[in-house]
PDB file of C-alpha atoms in Angstrom:
ATOM      1  CA  MET A 849    -116.124  35.826  88.718  1.00 79.00           C
ATOM      2  CA  ILE A 850    -118.829  35.269  86.049  1.00 83.00           C
ATOM      3  CA  GLY A 851    -117.301  37.948  83.815  1.00 86.00           C
ATOM      4  CA  GLU A 852    -113.864  36.276  84.144  1.00 87.00           C
ATOM      5  CA  LEU A 853    -115.424  32.879  83.237  1.00 89.00           C
ATOM      6  CA  ALA A 854    -117.197  34.402  80.216  1.00 90.00           C
ATOM      7  CA  LEU A 855    -113.893  35.934  78.988  1.00 86.00           C
ATOM      8  CA  LEU A 856    -112.157  32.618  79.482  1.00 86.00           C
ATOM      9  CA  LEU A 857    -114.850  30.885  77.464  1.00 87.00           C
ATOM     10  CA  ILE A 858    -114.766  33.403  74.566  1.00 87.00           C
ATOM     11  CA  GLY A 859    -111.004  33.601  74.571  1.00 84.00           C
ATOM     12  CA  THR A 860    -110.682  29.792  74.536  1.00 83.00           C
ATOM     13  CA  VAL A 861    -113.000  29.479  71.533  1.00 84.00           C
ATOM     14  CA  LEU A 862    -111.851  32.437  69.555  1.00 81.00           C
ATOM     15  CA  ALA A 863    -108.453  33.867  70.586  1.00 79.00           C
ATOM     16  CA  ASN A 864    -106.757  30.786  72.013  1.00 80.00           C
ATOM     17  CA  ASN A 865    -108.379  28.181  69.845  1.00 80.00           C
ATOM     18  CA  SER A 866    -106.353  25.107  70.729  1.00 79.00           C
ATOM     19  CA  VAL A 867    -106.804  23.546  67.303  1.00 78.00           C
ATOM     20  CA  LEU A 868    -105.555  26.543  65.445  1.00 78.00           C
ATOM     21  CA  THR A 869    -102.948  28.000  67.792  1.00 78.00           C
ATOM     22  CA  GLN A 870    -101.497  24.712  69.317  1.00 77.00           C
ATOM     23  CA  PHE A 871    -102.615  22.153  66.646  1.00 74.00           C
ATOM     24  CA  LEU A 872    -104.413  19.995  69.219  1.00 73.00           C
ATOM     25  CA  GLY A 873    -107.239  18.031  67.657  1.00 70.00           C
ATOM     26  CA  VAL A 874    -106.352  18.526  63.992  1.00 70.00           C
ATOM     27  CA  GLY A 875    -107.264  14.905  63.186  1.00 72.00           C
ATOM     28  CA  PRO A 876    -111.036  15.304  63.686  1.00 70.00           C
ATOM     29  CA  ALA A 877    -110.932  18.628  61.916  1.00 69.00           C
ATOM     30  CA  LEU A 878    -109.422  17.194  58.756  1.00 69.00           C
ATOM     31  CA  ALA A 879    -110.923  13.673  58.796  1.00 69.00           C
ATOM     32  CA  GLY A 880    -114.360  14.490  60.120  1.00 69.00           C
ATOM     33  CA  PRO A 881    -117.577  13.227  58.546  1.00 69.00           C
ATOM     34  CA  ASN A 882    -118.639  14.539  55.165  1.00 73.00           C
ATOM     35  CA  ARG A 883    -122.346  14.783  56.129  1.00 77.00           C
ATOM     36  CA  LEU A 884    -123.669  17.354  58.519  1.00 78.00           C
ATOM     37  CA  ALA A 885    -125.736  15.171  60.881  1.00 76.00           C
ATOM     38  CA  PRO A 886    -122.762  12.871  61.880  1.00 76.00           C
ATOM     39  CA  LEU A 887    -120.535  15.945  62.109  1.00 78.00           C
ATOM     40  CA  LEU A 888    -122.886  17.606  64.557  1.00 81.00           C
ATOM     41  CA  GLY A 889    -122.984  14.343  66.503  1.00 78.00           C
ATOM     42  CA  MET A 890    -119.229  14.253  66.615  1.00 78.00           C
ATOM     43  CA  CYS A 891    -119.099  17.841  67.743  1.00 81.00           C
ATOM     44  CA  LEU A 892    -121.566  16.970  70.553  1.00 81.00           C
ATOM     45  CA  ALA A 893    -119.585  13.872  71.529  1.00 79.00           C
ATOM     46  CA  SER A 894    -116.341  15.825  71.448  1.00 80.00           C
ATOM     47  CA  ALA A 895    -117.932  18.521  73.676  1.00 83.00           C
ATOM     48  CA  VAL A 896    -119.008  15.958  76.230  1.00 84.00           C
ATOM     49  CA  VAL A 897    -115.658  14.103  76.149  1.00 83.00           C
ATOM     50  CA  LEU A 898    -113.581  17.235  76.413  1.00 84.00           C
ATOM     51  CA  THR A 899    -115.673  18.689  79.214  1.00 87.00           C
ATOM     52  CA  LEU A 900    -115.809  15.355  81.161  1.00 87.00           C
ATOM     53  CA  ALA A 901    -112.122  14.808  80.675  1.00 86.00           C
ATOM     54  CA  ALA A 902    -111.285  18.291  81.896  1.00 88.00           C
ATOM     55  CA  LEU A 903    -113.335  17.816  84.988  1.00 89.00           C
ATOM     56  CA  LEU A 904    -112.156  14.273  85.786  1.00 90.00           C
ATOM     57  CA  THR A 905    -108.555  15.097  85.232  1.00 90.00           C
ATOM     58  CA  HIS A 906    -108.748  18.148  87.346  1.00 91.00           C
ATOM     59  CA  LEU A 907    -110.363  16.342  90.278  1.00 92.00           C
ATOM     60  CA  VAL A 908    -107.940  13.354  90.084  1.00 93.00           C
ATOM     61  CA  PHE A 909    -104.849  15.567  89.783  1.00 94.00           C
ATOM     62  CA  HIS A 910    -105.795  17.956  92.623  1.00 93.00           C
ATOM     63  CA  HIS A 911    -107.351  15.320  95.020  1.00 94.00           C
ATOM     64  CA  VAL A 912    -105.276  12.196  94.277  1.00 94.00           C
ATOM     65  CA  LEU A 913    -102.052  12.705  92.349  1.00 93.00           C
ATOM     66  CA  ALA A 914    -100.789  15.988  93.794  1.00 93.00           C
ATOM     67  CA  PRO A 915    -101.490  15.226  97.495  1.00 93.00           C
ATOM     68  CA  LEU A 916     -99.807  11.819  97.147  1.00 93.00           C
ATOM     69  CA  GLY A 917     -96.805  13.243  95.387  1.00 93.00           C
ATOM     70  CA  LEU A 918     -97.635  11.397  92.180  1.00 93.00           C
ATOM     71  CA  ALA A 919     -97.943  14.368  89.857  1.00 91.00           C
ATOM     72  CA  TYR A 920     -95.335  12.841  87.485  1.00 92.00           C
ATOM     73  CA  LEU A 921     -97.918  10.129  86.613  1.00 92.00           C
ATOM     74  CA  ARG A 922    -100.388  12.797  85.274  1.00 92.00           C
ATOM     75  CA  THR A 923    -100.001  12.092  81.559  1.00 90.00           C
ATOM     76  CA  LEU A 924    -100.555   8.380  81.979  1.00 90.00           C
ATOM     77  CA  VAL A 925    -103.479   8.859  84.284  1.00 91.00           C
ATOM     78  CA  PHE A 926    -104.980  11.556  82.093  1.00 90.00           C
ATOM     79  CA  VAL A 927    -104.842   9.246  78.968  1.00 88.00           C
ATOM     80  CA  LEU A 928    -106.653   6.540  80.988  1.00 88.00           C
ATOM     81  CA  LEU A 929    -109.276   9.010  82.180  1.00 88.00           C
ATOM     82  CA  ILE A 930    -109.842  10.325  78.586  1.00 86.00           C
ATOM     83  CA  ALA A 931    -110.255   6.850  77.235  1.00 84.00           C
ATOM     84  CA  THR A 932    -112.633   6.144  80.068  1.00 84.00           C
ATOM     85  CA  SER A 933    -114.586   9.352  79.236  1.00 82.00           C
ATOM     86  CA  VAL A 934    -114.899   8.244  75.589  1.00 81.00           C
ATOM     87  CA  GLN A 935    -116.133   4.791  76.632  1.00 80.00           C
ATOM     88  CA  LEU A 936    -118.726   6.356  78.944  1.00 81.00           C
ATOM     89  CA  VAL A 937    -119.995   8.597  76.234  1.00 77.00           C
ATOM     90  CA  GLN A 938    -120.030   5.639  73.839  1.00 76.00           C
ATOM     91  CA  GLN A 939    -121.856   3.377  76.207  1.00 78.00           C
ATOM     92  CA  TYR A 940    -124.500   6.099  76.810  1.00 77.00           C
ATOM     93  CA  ALA A 941    -124.910   6.705  73.154  1.00 73.00           C
ATOM     94  CA  ARG A 942    -125.357   2.936  72.537  1.00 73.00           C
ATOM     95  CA  SER A 943    -128.114   2.866  75.097  1.00 76.00           C
ATOM     96  CA  ARG A 944    -129.865   5.347  72.865  1.00 71.00           C
ATOM     97  CA  GLU A 945    -129.859   3.563  69.504  1.00 65.00           C
ATOM     98  CA  ALA A 946    -130.528   6.619  67.283  1.00 63.00           C
ATOM     99  CA  LEU A 947    -128.001   8.793  69.196  1.00 59.00           C
ATOM    100  CA  ALA A 948    -125.246   6.223  68.707  1.00 57.00           C
ATOM    101  CA  GLN A 949    -125.705   6.216  65.006  1.00 56.00           C
ATOM    102  CA  HIS A 950    -125.231  10.008  64.746  1.00 56.00           C
ATOM    103  CA  LEU A 951    -122.572  10.399  67.435  1.00 56.00           C
ATOM    104  CA  PHE A 952    -120.030   7.758  66.487  1.00 56.00           C
ATOM    105  CA  ASP A 953    -120.925   6.712  62.920  1.00 55.00           C
ATOM    106  CA  GLY A 954    -117.414   5.172  62.537  1.00 55.00           C
ATOM    107  CA  PHE A 955    -115.531   8.083  64.031  1.00 56.00           C
ATOM    108  CA  GLN A 956    -115.106   6.803  67.636  1.00 59.00           C
ATOM    109  CA  PRO A 957    -111.351   6.259  67.115  1.00 56.00           C
ATOM    110  CA  LEU A 958    -110.886   9.967  66.235  1.00 57.00           C
ATOM    111  CA  LEU A 959    -112.346  10.788  69.635  1.00 59.00           C
ATOM    112  CA  THR A 960    -110.236   8.262  71.506  1.00 55.00           C
ATOM    113  CA  VAL A 961    -106.895   9.455  70.162  1.00 53.00           C
ATOM    114  CA  ASN A 962    -107.873  13.095  70.111  1.00 67.00           C
ATOM    115  CA  CYS A 963    -104.965  14.964  71.520  1.00 74.00           C
ATOM    116  CA  ALA A 964    -107.226  17.996  72.263  1.00 77.00           C
ATOM    117  CA  ALA A 965    -108.569  16.214  75.337  1.00 79.00           C
ATOM    118  CA  LEU A 966    -105.087  15.530  76.653  1.00 82.00           C
ATOM    119  CA  GLY A 967    -103.935  19.109  75.831  1.00 83.00           C
ATOM    120  CA  VAL A 968    -106.873  20.592  77.637  1.00 83.00           C
ATOM    121  CA  ALA A 969    -106.197  18.434  80.725  1.00 85.00           C
ATOM    122  CA  LEU A 970    -102.517  19.327  80.775  1.00 85.00           C
ATOM    123  CA  LEU A 971    -103.228  23.069  80.202  1.00 83.00           C
ATOM    124  CA  ASN A 972    -105.664  23.051  83.120  1.00 84.00           C
ATOM    125  CA  VAL A 973    -102.962  21.614  85.444  1.00 86.00           C
ATOM    126  CA  GLN A 974    -100.245  23.910  84.013  1.00 86.00           C
ATOM    127  CA  ARG A 975    -102.347  27.038  84.403  1.00 85.00           C
ATOM    128  CA  GLU A 976    -103.500  25.945  87.822  1.00 84.00           C
ATOM    129  CA  TYR A 977    -107.193  26.520  87.166  1.00 87.00           C
ATOM    130  CA  ASP A 978    -109.723  25.946  89.910  1.00 89.00           C
ATOM    131  CA  PHE A 979    -112.714  23.616  89.264  1.00 90.00           C
ATOM    132  CA  ALA A 980    -114.893  26.311  87.612  1.00 90.00           C
ATOM    133  CA  HIS A 981    -112.217  27.578  85.378  1.00 90.00           C
ATOM    134  CA  ALA A 982    -111.229  24.026  84.372  1.00 89.00           C
ATOM    135  CA  MET A 983    -114.833  23.318  83.434  1.00 89.00           C
ATOM    136  CA  VAL A 984    -115.233  26.492  81.413  1.00 91.00           C
ATOM    137  CA  HIS A 985    -111.802  25.890  79.706  1.00 90.00           C
ATOM    138  CA  GLY A 986    -112.999  22.395  78.789  1.00 88.00           C
ATOM    139  CA  ILE A 987    -116.290  23.653  77.371  1.00 91.00           C
ATOM    140  CA  GLY A 988    -114.378  26.423  75.446  1.00 90.00           C
ATOM    141  CA  ALA A 989    -111.934  23.939  74.003  1.00 88.00           C
ATOM    142  CA  ALA A 990    -114.898  21.808  72.920  1.00 87.00           C
ATOM    143  CA  GLY A 991    -116.433  24.880  71.270  1.00 89.00           C
ATOM    144  CA  ALA A 992    -113.096  25.631  69.600  1.00 87.00           C
ATOM    145  CA  LEU A 993    -112.876  22.138  68.232  1.00 86.00           C
ATOM    146  CA  ALA A 994    -116.477  22.206  67.069  1.00 87.00           C
ATOM    147  CA  LEU A 995    -115.969  25.579  65.329  1.00 87.00           C
ATOM    148  CA  VAL A 996    -112.887  24.264  63.456  1.00 85.00           C
ATOM    149  CA  MET A 997    -114.662  21.055  62.498  1.00 85.00           C
ATOM    150  CA  LEU A 998    -117.643  22.914  61.179  1.00 86.00           C
ATOM    151  CA  LEU A 999    -115.471  25.462  59.335  1.00 85.00           C
ATOM    152  CA  SER A1000    -113.365  22.582  57.841  1.00 82.00           C
ATOM    153  CA  TRP A1001    -116.559  20.772  56.766  1.00 83.00           C
ATOM    154  CA  ALA A1002    -117.896  23.886  55.108  1.00 82.00           C
ATOM    155  CA  LEU A1003    -114.630  24.534  53.373  1.00 81.00           C
ATOM    156  CA  ARG A1004    -114.379  20.865  52.228  1.00 79.00           C
ATOM    157  CA  GLU A1005    -117.832  21.228  50.673  1.00 78.00           C
ATOM    158  CA  ARG A1006    -116.744  24.375  48.786  1.00 80.00           C
ATOM    159  CA  ILE A1007    -113.462  22.823  47.734  1.00 78.00           C
ATOM    160  CA  ALA A1008    -115.148  19.708  46.418  1.00 76.00           C
ATOM    161  CA  ALA A1009    -116.985  21.930  43.972  1.00 78.00           C
ATOM    162  CA  ALA A1010    -113.890  23.960  43.030  1.00 78.00           C
ATOM    163  CA  ALA A1011    -111.296  23.180  40.362  1.00 81.00           C
ATOM    164  CA  VAL A1012    -108.318  22.238  42.663  1.00 75.00           C
ATOM    165  CA  PRO A1013    -105.074  21.326  40.924  1.00 80.00           C
ATOM    166  CA  GLU A1014    -104.302  17.675  41.234  1.00 80.00           C
ATOM    167  CA  PRO A1015    -101.270  17.969  43.618  1.00 77.00           C
ATOM    168  CA  PHE A1016    -103.433  19.856  46.146  1.00 77.00           C
ATOM    169  CA  ARG A1017    -106.452  17.568  46.225  1.00 74.00           C
ATOM    170  CA  GLY A1018    -107.405  15.663  49.326  1.00 73.00           C
ATOM    171  CA  ALA A1019    -105.461  16.086  52.546  1.00 73.00           C
ATOM    172  CA  ALA A1020    -103.033  18.600  51.012  1.00 77.00           C
ATOM    173  CA  ILE A1021    -105.672  21.231  50.417  1.00 79.00           C
ATOM    174  CA  GLY A1022    -107.122  20.449  53.905  1.00 76.00           C
ATOM    175  CA  LEU A1023    -103.767  21.157  55.520  1.00 78.00           C
ATOM    176  CA  VAL A1024    -103.192  24.321  53.518  1.00 80.00           C
ATOM    177  CA  THR A1025    -106.690  25.613  54.426  1.00 79.00           C
ATOM    178  CA  LEU A1026    -106.173  24.736  58.091  1.00 78.00           C
ATOM    179  CA  GLY A1027    -102.819  26.498  57.995  1.00 80.00           C
ATOM    180  CA  LEU A1028    -104.429  29.655  56.607  1.00 80.00           C
ATOM    181  CA  MET A1029    -107.166  29.569  59.240  1.00 79.00           C
ATOM    182  CA  SER A1030    -104.414  29.055  61.835  1.00 79.00           C
ATOM    183  CA  LEU A1031    -102.592  32.220  60.618  1.00 79.00           C
ATOM    184  CA  ALA A1032    -105.795  34.219  61.008  1.00 75.00           C
ATOM    185  CA  PHE A1033    -106.320  32.933  64.535  1.00 70.00           C
ATOM    186  CA  MET A1034    -102.699  33.526  65.460  1.00 69.00           C
ATOM    187  CA  GLY A1035    -103.435  37.256  64.926  1.00 63.00           C
ATOM    188  CA  PHE A1036    -106.161  36.985  67.490  1.00 57.00           C
ATOM    189  CA  ALA A1037    -103.924  35.102  69.889  1.00 54.00           C
ATOM    190  CA  GLY A1038    -101.667  38.107  70.016  1.00 54.00           C
ATOM    191  CA  LEU A1039    -104.541  40.104  71.412  1.00 53.00           C
ATOM    192  CA  ALA A1040    -105.319  37.786  74.319  1.00 51.00           C
TER     193      ALA A1040
END
């Protein structure tokens, strides 16, 4: 069981990276902070939100929606649970003044509309994960998003110092770079 969970975690971060194989959560990867401290805070906040959302949606789906025959409401309920998760994390961060400054630093809307959280919740239901697998999948998806956000930040730093032709500056080079990273990860996805 532990070996299976470890493989799920590694596979979710590296081989089935939801940002690069399914394009879930591209917004935070492209529009993340330009400084490292807020980026790490956003990675931490994303990790908490994705994990909390995966757990809450799993519990609500399997213990409320499915038994009552309301599975068709899952997307609506999941969106509400994800928004609630973001608000809980934000309220906790606000209670810790220094933490709030690093976690949200103007990027709270990116977390709220992050489709990675909804994608993880829907994949957990689709793949019929039990509670432990849903939690590990949520943690792995958070790791995958953090990995891509950190790689994108590092590449933005390098690109800012490079002589990029005018038509490719800004979001264009970000999308091209993310596309190339996606192609590399698609090769790994075939192995999983």
